[in-house]
């Protein structure tokens, strides 16, 4: 089916349209930056260079934008033809006659373009990384290569560089323009790639971090490779790209294809498509292909909501089949009564009874026993879909056998939920789906004989029994059970051992301190911003004294008093007053008396937050010129300016908020916990941990929630250690999703990551997910392969 080609074409159109706008914005921003630079430049030579560059930019901006846009379009077209198609010659195919020397200009070009590429990559690493992953997945490739991305930063950098070289002869001016235009690109590129990602997201294609194939059994590696080929794609990619394979019909579970065949025939296409005679074979083959593609689109539409950014024909198919078919019709009383009877039987039966009777998946037999009228065929379709999904889930060897047996008992309640709320299949966050996924993922990687596995199995058994006994027609029970499971996992993993407990307490302390620090600094900034005081003093207050205030407030909270915090709050009005112009002899004398004690309190406060002696001295040294200037100023002869008094300043600083209640703060940006804050908290709790707290790029958008959301407490990952991979489990995620703690199975020392560093580790492969997607999503991928397999099924088979 051509769906993926149409989606990629849609992404290409979006990329080219957005790049045209980006190129224009790039020139406008560069012009504004140089105008501002000219107003601040004092050296005549630099000003002349900026003025000359600005003049050339204004003269050439139309041609520059058009040239850059045309070069990028040409590169994108070439990239679309060559992505994941290796046309490079191997060393064995090269001859001496094909080699040539590289001149200096080529080397310089590669260096300058290379520097810009790295800068652009840093500026949009998250959205660019998501796009690279999605393009790799579309081609069924487990290895992600940015060079296969037809919209990659290198093509943008090279288009800009070559366009400038063509139009600007002066090398220095060319470099200056290249730098200013690069600044604008870096500032806007993250949004550019986010817009391209949105096209894939809207069409149900989302970046998934992949499992490590090296740790899977051989047949699981084969299955993963085939699932990668079909990932997020109705067509399974089998007919779209040469590198993707189609799973042979014979390799499918024999219970699945008959159900798919019934679904296909219920659309009215079975006899016309598959049961054709050999007469007119070519016409029959074409008709079968068309009907199969329609069926694949229909099945895909069951799991994807229509969006404004979908390919038009795909969106029409989704909305048409979802709304126009009886799939969403109210469930009949007969069906509900039959499902209810099966649920009561499952509630009364002990685990293992169904499997002992050879009826692991009851939904197939339930669908066969129901005799529904023609107008209720949509409900029959729902039963077949859920039956096939559960067949794949119950055949998923990544899930331990005992847990699959528990999940098997949820098939009837899940079917009832799907009949009552048909949107369940399209809502990834539906509690019923979430519960099924969490049960499966929490058990992955656990040794069945381990104490944690035994406790988890008991909890799952309890939840399954509750749903079987209490679920009537209110799906809220799935939310309640999901919440209970999440709380169980959080409690069990957080309290597994003393190191886990202390490391989590330390991380909570560090995040709480960081949240209050950031908002305290913002509160201080609001107070001192309108004050006419030296910028060095404002920087000291916001960057250093804010830490002192937060530390003092934390100590007061622990001790049950407010003495320390109040003492250091009183420093603020005195510090600001000390930097104001003194207009009377009395004020000058008061300042002379104040300074020694003020400096002493500043030093004590900085030492309280464990600031090194050298840094304390450097901070105080930066304030010395401020006070020296105040003392050297003569008294005003004319009517002196009315400066705020010390009492006025004290009143201003009563607006300062240093509450340690993090629930009162609304974080509008990702929270960054500083390395020294976390290490200090770990030391205070007496626990050692490996810490990775990389700072996000200054240009980057918020951490990719789509990728990090795959990591839930209890999920199993693999950490790269040299040439091997070591299993680990996520045991805690902080309140503001700023910190993540993992525990290795063979090591008690926790691993602490910030959101930015964890995202980098996931994208680089240093941390890999054991599950490439949740259990339900894996089943949907396999179902899509099954829909494609009908196309390859022999006529009349």
Short mmCIF file of C-alpha atoms in Angstrom, two decimals, residues 165-479:
data_model
loop_
_atom_site.label_atom_id
_atom_site.label_comp_id
_atom_site.label_asym_id
_atom_site.label_seq_id
_atom_site.Cartn_x
_atom_site.Cartn_y
_atom_site.Cartn_z
CA UNK A 165 29.94 31.78 -1.31
CA UNK A 166 28.23 32.28 -4.64
CA UNK A 167 26.99 35.81 -3.82
CA UNK A 168 29.57 37.29 -1.40
CA UNK A 169 33.13 37.62 -2.65
CA UNK A 170 34.71 39.18 0.45
CA UNK A 171 35.78 36.29 2.70
CA UNK A 172 35.55 38.20 6.00
CA UNK A 173 32.08 39.55 5.24
CA UNK A 174 31.03 36.08 4.11
CA UNK A 175 32.17 34.62 7.44
CA UNK A 176 30.39 37.35 9.38
CA UNK A 177 27.14 36.77 7.50
CA UNK A 178 27.50 33.02 7.88
CA UNK A 179 27.80 33.45 11.64
CA UNK A 180 24.79 35.78 11.98
CA UNK A 181 22.57 33.70 9.73
CA UNK A 182 23.64 30.58 11.64
CA UNK A 183 22.50 32.21 14.89
CA UNK A 184 19.01 32.64 13.47
CA UNK A 185 18.89 29.08 12.12
CA UNK A 186 19.90 27.64 15.48
CA UNK A 187 17.19 29.63 17.24
CA UNK A 188 14.38 28.40 14.96
CA UNK A 189 15.43 24.92 13.83
CA UNK A 190 13.89 23.01 16.73
CA UNK A 191 10.44 24.34 15.78
CA UNK A 192 11.17 23.47 12.14
CA UNK A 193 11.82 19.81 12.93
CA UNK A 194 8.91 19.75 15.37
CA UNK A 195 6.62 20.75 12.50
CA UNK A 196 7.90 17.85 10.37
CA UNK A 197 7.52 15.41 13.27
CA UNK A 198 3.93 16.59 13.69
CA UNK A 199 3.08 15.22 10.24
CA UNK A 200 4.31 11.75 11.19
CA UNK A 201 2.63 11.96 14.62
CA UNK A 202 -0.69 12.95 13.05
CA UNK A 203 -0.56 9.91 10.79
CA UNK A 204 0.06 7.49 13.63
CA UNK A 205 3.82 7.20 13.10
CA UNK A 206 5.63 7.87 16.35
CA UNK A 207 9.25 7.56 17.39
CA UNK A 208 9.84 4.44 19.44
CA UNK A 209 13.05 3.50 21.14
CA UNK A 210 13.97 0.02 20.03
CA UNK A 211 14.79 -3.11 21.99
CA UNK A 212 18.30 -4.51 21.68
CA UNK A 213 18.05 -7.45 19.23
CA UNK A 214 21.28 -8.97 20.57
CA UNK A 215 19.56 -9.94 23.82
CA UNK A 216 16.62 -11.71 22.17
CA UNK A 217 16.30 -15.31 21.13
CA UNK A 218 16.73 -16.04 17.45
CA UNK A 219 13.05 -16.41 16.63
CA UNK A 220 12.37 -13.25 18.67
CA UNK A 221 15.02 -11.37 16.67
CA UNK A 222 13.32 -12.49 13.46
CA UNK A 223 9.95 -11.44 14.82
CA UNK A 224 11.32 -8.05 15.87
CA UNK A 225 12.87 -7.46 12.47
CA UNK A 226 9.55 -8.23 10.84
CA UNK A 227 7.66 -6.07 13.31
CA UNK A 228 10.07 -3.21 12.66
CA UNK A 229 9.21 -3.51 8.99
CA UNK A 230 5.53 -3.11 9.81
CA UNK A 231 5.90 -0.66 12.68
CA UNK A 232 3.27 2.08 12.62
CA UNK A 233 2.38 1.17 9.06
CA UNK A 234 -0.85 -0.27 7.68
CA UNK A 235 1.06 -1.75 4.80
CA UNK A 236 3.77 -3.34 6.88
CA UNK A 237 6.14 -1.71 4.42
CA UNK A 238 6.35 -4.95 2.52
CA UNK A 239 5.42 -3.43 -0.82
CA UNK A 240 6.90 0.00 -0.27
CA UNK A 241 10.60 -0.51 0.37
CA UNK A 242 12.84 -3.28 -0.75
CA UNK A 243 14.52 -3.62 2.62
CA UNK A 244 11.42 -4.67 4.50
CA UNK A 245 10.20 -8.23 4.55
CA UNK A 246 6.67 -9.55 4.66
CA UNK A 247 5.98 -12.27 7.15
CA UNK A 248 4.96 -15.47 5.32
CA UNK A 249 1.37 -16.52 5.84
CA UNK A 250 2.48 -19.93 7.05
CA UNK A 251 4.34 -18.31 9.98
CA UNK A 252 1.20 -16.77 11.41
CA UNK A 253 -0.77 -18.28 14.25
CA UNK A 254 -3.38 -20.49 12.51
CA UNK A 255 -6.11 -19.06 14.76
CA UNK A 256 -5.45 -15.51 13.54
CA UNK A 257 -5.88 -15.64 9.77
CA UNK A 258 -9.43 -17.09 9.81
CA UNK A 259 -10.51 -14.23 12.07
CA UNK A 260 -8.85 -11.73 9.77
CA UNK A 261 -10.53 -13.42 6.81
CA UNK A 262 -13.93 -13.01 8.48
CA UNK A 263 -13.18 -9.35 9.12
CA UNK A 264 -12.16 -8.92 5.49
CA UNK A 265 -15.29 -10.63 4.20
CA UNK A 266 -17.52 -8.57 6.50
CA UNK A 267 -16.44 -5.53 4.49
CA UNK A 268 -17.87 -7.17 1.38
CA UNK A 269 -14.53 -7.77 -0.24
CA UNK A 270 -13.83 -11.41 0.46
CA UNK A 271 -15.49 -13.09 -2.49
CA UNK A 272 -14.49 -10.41 -4.93
CA UNK A 273 -10.91 -10.30 -3.73
CA UNK A 274 -9.72 -13.74 -2.78
CA UNK A 275 -12.07 -16.29 -4.28
CA UNK A 276 -11.57 -15.28 -7.91
CA UNK A 277 -11.06 -17.93 -10.57
CA UNK A 278 -7.98 -18.03 -12.75
CA UNK A 279 -9.92 -16.38 -15.57
CA UNK A 280 -8.82 -12.79 -15.95
CA UNK A 281 -5.96 -13.38 -13.53
CA UNK A 282 -4.46 -9.95 -14.02
CA UNK A 283 -7.70 -8.16 -13.26
CA UNK A 284 -8.32 -10.40 -10.26
CA UNK A 285 -4.84 -9.75 -8.91
CA UNK A 286 -5.29 -6.02 -9.20
CA UNK A 287 -8.70 -6.18 -7.54
CA UNK A 288 -7.35 -8.30 -4.72
CA UNK A 289 -4.52 -5.85 -4.14
CA UNK A 290 -6.91 -2.90 -4.04
CA UNK A 291 -9.30 -4.67 -1.65
CA UNK A 292 -6.45 -5.76 0.57
CA UNK A 293 -5.16 -2.21 0.78
CA UNK A 294 -8.64 -0.97 1.69
CA UNK A 295 -8.82 -3.60 4.41
CA UNK A 296 -5.41 -2.60 5.76
CA UNK A 297 -6.46 1.04 5.85
CA UNK A 298 -9.67 0.08 7.61
CA UNK A 299 -7.86 -1.91 10.30
CA UNK A 300 -5.31 0.87 10.73
CA UNK A 301 -8.14 3.37 11.12
CA UNK A 302 -9.52 1.37 14.05
CA UNK A 303 -6.43 2.32 16.07
CA UNK A 304 -5.78 5.87 14.83
CA UNK A 305 -7.86 9.01 15.18
CA UNK A 306 -8.25 11.31 12.21
CA UNK A 307 -6.22 14.51 12.38
CA UNK A 308 -6.00 17.75 10.42
CA UNK A 309 -2.41 16.88 9.52
CA UNK A 310 -3.19 13.42 8.16
CA UNK A 311 -2.86 12.63 4.52
CA UNK A 312 -6.33 13.59 3.17
CA UNK A 313 -7.25 10.15 1.83
CA UNK A 314 -6.05 8.49 5.02
CA UNK A 315 -8.06 10.86 7.21
CA UNK A 316 -11.13 10.27 5.08
CA UNK A 317 -10.67 6.54 5.43
CA UNK A 318 -10.29 6.76 9.22
CA UNK A 319 -13.32 8.97 9.74
CA UNK A 320 -15.41 7.13 7.16
CA UNK A 321 -14.85 3.65 8.55
CA UNK A 322 -14.91 4.69 12.19
CA UNK A 323 -18.06 6.79 12.03
CA UNK A 324 -19.90 5.31 9.04
CA UNK A 325 -19.68 1.62 9.95
CA UNK A 326 -21.64 -0.10 12.73
CA UNK A 327 -18.35 -0.51 14.61
CA UNK A 328 -19.38 2.39 16.86
CA UNK A 329 -23.03 1.41 17.16
CA UNK A 330 -24.35 0.79 20.71
CA UNK A 331 -23.70 -2.76 21.82
CA UNK A 332 -26.72 -5.06 21.74
CA UNK A 333 -28.24 -6.57 24.86
CA UNK A 334 -27.61 -10.10 23.56
CA UNK A 335 -23.90 -9.47 23.16
CA UNK A 336 -23.59 -7.90 26.60
CA UNK A 337 -25.45 -10.78 28.23
CA UNK A 338 -23.23 -13.32 26.52
CA UNK A 339 -20.07 -11.46 27.55
CA UNK A 340 -21.39 -11.14 31.09
CA UNK A 341 -21.96 -14.90 31.26
CA UNK A 342 -18.40 -15.58 30.10
CA UNK A 343 -17.09 -13.09 32.66
CA UNK A 344 -18.92 -14.80 35.52
CA UNK A 345 -17.50 -18.15 34.44
CA UNK A 346 -13.99 -16.67 34.34
CA UNK A 347 -14.46 -15.12 37.80
CA UNK A 348 -15.53 -18.48 39.24
CA UNK A 349 -12.74 -20.44 37.55
CA UNK A 350 -9.28 -20.86 39.01
CA UNK A 351 -6.30 -19.78 36.96
CA UNK A 352 -5.20 -22.50 34.59
CA UNK A 353 -8.70 -23.89 34.09
CA UNK A 354 -9.06 -22.30 30.67
CA UNK A 355 -5.66 -23.45 29.47
CA UNK A 356 -6.29 -26.92 30.82
CA UNK A 357 -9.39 -27.06 28.69
CA UNK A 358 -7.41 -25.94 25.67
CA UNK A 359 -9.23 -22.62 25.51
CA UNK A 360 -6.54 -20.03 26.24
CA UNK A 361 -8.22 -17.39 24.06
CA UNK A 362 -11.95 -17.58 24.65
CA UNK A 363 -12.84 -14.75 22.28
CA UNK A 364 -12.59 -16.85 19.13
CA UNK A 365 -15.17 -19.33 20.41
CA UNK A 366 -17.34 -16.52 21.75
CA UNK A 367 -17.38 -14.88 18.30
CA UNK A 368 -18.27 -18.17 16.64
CA UNK A 369 -21.12 -18.95 19.04
CA UNK A 370 -22.79 -15.58 18.65
CA UNK A 371 -25.28 -15.41 15.78
CA UNK A 372 -25.65 -11.69 15.21
CA UNK A 373 -27.94 -10.06 12.65
CA UNK A 374 -26.46 -8.19 9.70
CA UNK A 375 -26.94 -4.83 11.40
CA UNK A 376 -24.75 -6.01 14.31
CA UNK A 377 -21.78 -7.08 12.20
CA UNK A 378 -19.80 -4.15 13.62
CA UNK A 379 -19.96 -5.84 17.02
CA UNK A 380 -18.74 -9.05 15.44
CA UNK A 381 -15.86 -7.06 14.01
CA UNK A 382 -15.03 -5.74 17.48
CA UNK A 383 -14.92 -9.27 18.89
CA UNK A 384 -12.63 -10.44 16.09
CA UNK A 385 -10.27 -7.49 16.52
CA UNK A 386 -9.93 -7.93 20.27
CA UNK A 387 -9.58 -11.70 19.84
CA UNK A 388 -6.70 -11.28 17.42
CA UNK A 389 -5.00 -8.71 19.67
CA UNK A 390 -5.17 -11.02 22.65
CA UNK A 391 -3.90 -13.92 20.58
CA UNK A 392 -0.76 -11.94 19.80
CA UNK A 393 -0.38 -10.74 23.39
CA UNK A 394 -0.77 -14.26 24.77
CA UNK A 395 1.84 -15.44 22.26
CA UNK A 396 4.33 -12.68 23.21
CA UNK A 397 7.34 -14.42 24.74
CA UNK A 398 8.72 -11.18 26.17
CA UNK A 399 5.97 -11.45 28.78
CA UNK A 400 6.57 -14.23 31.36
CA UNK A 401 4.23 -17.19 30.95
CA UNK A 402 2.65 -16.80 34.38
CA UNK A 403 1.79 -13.16 33.65
CA UNK A 404 0.34 -14.10 30.26
CA UNK A 405 -1.92 -16.50 32.08
CA UNK A 406 -3.14 -13.65 34.28
CA UNK A 407 -3.65 -11.40 31.25
CA UNK A 408 -5.66 -14.15 29.56
CA UNK A 409 -8.27 -13.80 32.31
CA UNK A 410 -8.72 -10.11 31.37
CA UNK A 411 -9.77 -10.81 27.79
CA UNK A 412 -13.51 -10.87 28.52
CA UNK A 413 -13.53 -7.65 30.64
CA UNK A 414 -11.34 -5.96 28.03
CA UNK A 415 -13.75 -6.95 25.25
CA UNK A 416 -16.67 -5.62 27.29
CA UNK A 417 -14.82 -2.32 27.82
CA UNK A 418 -14.15 -2.10 24.08
CA UNK A 419 -17.82 -2.72 23.31
CA UNK A 420 -18.95 -0.10 25.84
CA UNK A 421 -16.32 2.43 24.78
CA UNK A 422 -15.25 1.79 21.15
CA UNK A 423 -12.77 4.68 21.33
CA UNK A 424 -10.66 2.49 23.63
CA UNK A 425 -8.77 1.09 20.65
CA UNK A 426 -7.81 4.58 19.48
CA UNK A 427 -6.86 6.01 22.87
CA UNK A 428 -3.37 4.99 23.93
CA UNK A 429 -4.02 6.49 27.36
CA UNK A 430 -7.26 4.59 27.98
CA UNK A 431 -7.01 3.01 31.47
CA UNK A 432 -7.87 -0.49 30.17
CA UNK A 433 -4.99 -0.37 27.67
CA UNK A 434 -2.67 1.24 30.19
CA UNK A 435 -3.40 -1.44 32.77
CA UNK A 436 -2.73 -4.24 30.30
CA UNK A 437 0.52 -2.61 29.21
CA UNK A 438 1.71 -1.95 32.75
CA UNK A 439 1.03 -5.51 33.88
CA UNK A 440 3.11 -6.79 30.98
CA UNK A 441 5.99 -4.30 31.21
CA UNK A 442 6.36 -4.59 34.99
CA UNK A 443 6.99 -8.33 34.64
CA UNK A 444 9.48 -8.13 31.75
CA UNK A 445 12.98 -9.01 32.88
CA UNK A 446 11.98 -10.33 36.31
CA UNK A 447 13.23 -13.76 37.29
CA UNK A 448 10.08 -15.81 38.07
CA UNK A 449 11.61 -17.13 41.28
CA UNK A 450 12.55 -13.68 42.61
CA UNK A 451 10.70 -12.18 45.58
CA UNK A 452 9.64 -9.17 43.50
CA UNK A 453 8.17 -11.42 40.80
CA UNK A 454 6.20 -13.35 43.41
CA UNK A 455 4.81 -10.19 45.02
CA UNK A 456 3.95 -8.74 41.61
CA UNK A 457 2.12 -11.91 40.58
CA UNK A 458 0.04 -11.77 43.76
CA UNK A 459 -0.88 -8.15 43.11
CA UNK A 460 -1.82 -8.86 39.47
CA UNK A 461 -3.95 -11.84 40.56
CA UNK A 462 -5.75 -9.61 43.05
CA UNK A 463 -6.45 -6.92 40.42
CA UNK A 464 -7.64 -9.43 37.83
CA UNK A 465 -10.00 -11.04 40.31
CA UNK A 466 -11.39 -7.65 41.32
CA UNK A 467 -12.11 -6.70 37.70
CA UNK A 468 -13.75 -10.05 36.94
CA UNK A 469 -15.98 -9.81 39.99
CA UNK A 470 -16.82 -6.09 40.07
CA UNK A 471 -16.74 -4.82 36.46
CA UNK A 472 -20.30 -4.32 35.27
CA UNK A 473 -20.56 -1.30 32.99
CA UNK A 474 -18.31 1.34 34.58
CA UNK A 475 -14.81 1.31 33.09
CA UNK A 476 -13.55 3.47 35.96
CA UNK A 477 -12.54 0.21 37.64
CA UNK A 478 -9.62 0.00 35.22
CA UNK A 479 -8.42 3.43 36.36
#
